[in-house]
């Protein structure tokens, strides 16, 4: 039965609760681009996810630490996540646009190389050496360094440092990479324990292990069991799990399902990098609790708008004289106060407010959809909601 | 006695009252760049000024009209101003950065040309032919067309179409230009009367005449008396006056004073394009009621910050670890919630929120200063406030 694994719950963090399933908007560099944090709260944002890689390079994790941690630094009093930096150090600068479509990228089996691009990252068993996408300067991340950075950033939920693979890697490479990610996870738990004991002036940070294994059922299941078995020198293990890495859209539900089979029911499962309506239903139906994605805000800045009747681009000329809201049923600030004609004008005039208004709308659309999914699980009508929503959207 | 002409009052418009003296922030293209209209209200903005030239080109004044007028179009329920477009058609694209510093620009006496730039505007007795700075397309403004555009835009306070001169024009050219501006003013009043009678579905728009005359006392005084004498076919005249055109900072007070001598006391006087603290005091002391300027928001987007202790640039490295607000005495949203270190980070990371936060602060700084000046007139301590404020700022 579809939706059988869909579940609701509450994640408790030192900065507040997250009712799950929940969509977690992304504020890459400690700001959701073009939107004030109070506005993210008003549109129902429960938590934000920032990127350790970006904040490590700029302003530096020591500065965020001195500021009192990510939440204080960015004026977001609610819960925060940071990712480990693994995805960015291995993907930025080598031409990967997104994990779901790497088909056009040429990849060798021993490391990650994009066609015609200088290799910016080199993986070895101890960690990753990479060049900054900002200035080409050389840096190195290891599991220990990622933990140290994420402890300085101070998010409530942090992720273990993992190796990114792609669907084009050989089975053999996926196996050895998974072994490496497992060994890194062991080191992350140990370093996390050490830092938690050392930094008692800071609130507790929950550590999530990251499950790789690409499209292979046995590898994904093995990864789950492996991470679950890890116990640090102080007796702790992972507080939750992130499902990451290379997966094709059509396999999303199956892969999340394998992981949910294996993972303990009482720990949260975060799916990295999804926000499309069909993916959200599929992920929840197969047991995922939280998801993050830059997409709703990124496409908003390019004038792409989500509505229950599908996506459209507000930059095209037929909206010049359209004095209706983006979506007259939408409860967001943008739809309450502005017309398509005005927003169209702002894009044509290259005004920053265009990004602000469309980001507010798209983030609200995504947050509300996941809120509705949550209600539908409690109300026992998940399947109907999925059928009606997707029939209308696509 | 300095400040002798300083006065307080109330401008009543169909969209609300403006307590004067008042600083009017600029929303060139029907948005104060990077800031929501509600935020402008929160920081004490009483009215906004948009540019007829920009809105005529994009989205088109007909579209703003169909939207219900500027206020509705941009979700700003308060009073609005539009300028006539005269300044922009004659200055944009010909290299004038601002009226106050045209010394480096080569100008012929018969029309306006910048060194090494194609001439984009050609003035004749009937109007101005110009090329769009957006796409080079050819357009023509006459006094009648400017009135028609401004009626479609629907601001509460609109300005007569005038010719822009510079300090480098000869005395002879200033005289003939002033005569032309006077004749255009006569045509503006007549066209404004016609449109007001025709467009009874719209709220009344007040028309301000614009005083030119550069640095010449006799021309400025003559311009004032000339505009004051204009009576349209229907019996109406100007509702107020704008003081515009070429003037040097050191002559600002003197020129505003000449105008205040000549203009009737019961009509408002708007000074176009000032916002520096010393200029605000000088303008008020000599009888100006309202002022607009893009400067507080424009410099904010380049990281220049106003404080009672002067201006500084927050983009420099000494602010990397400065965890204090921009100004710990400031009552703005930015100073209540963010540190210099965070704002510095946002500029380095090229995040839009940097512009938002600094614009909020600079606009609040300027609005509050003019509010304090207003209170000081009522309280009888204008001179003390001026002395203390300027001693600290400069």
PDB file of C-alpha atoms in Angstrom, chain A residues 7-11 18-21 289 374:
ATOM      1  CA  UNK A   7       4.794   8.905   9.496  1.00  0.00           C
ATOM      2  CA  UNK A   8       4.454  12.084  11.555  1.00  0.00           C
ATOM      3  CA  UNK A   9       6.560  13.096  14.524  1.00  0.00           C
ATOM      4  CA  UNK A  10       8.362  15.844  16.353  1.00  0.00           C
ATOM      5  CA  UNK A  11      12.114  16.564  16.336  1.00  0.00           C
ATOM      6  CA  UNK A  18      10.214  20.562  14.146  1.00  0.00           C
ATOM      7  CA  UNK A  19       6.947  18.840  13.313  1.00  0.00           C
ATOM      8  CA  UNK A  20       7.641  16.199  10.677  1.00  0.00           C
ATOM      9  CA  UNK A  21       7.383  15.594   7.801  1.00  0.00           C
ATOM     10  CA  UNK A 289      10.884  12.795   7.776  1.00  0.00           C
ATOM     11  CA  UNK A 374       1.717  15.778   7.356  1.00  0.00           C
TER      12      UNK A 374
END
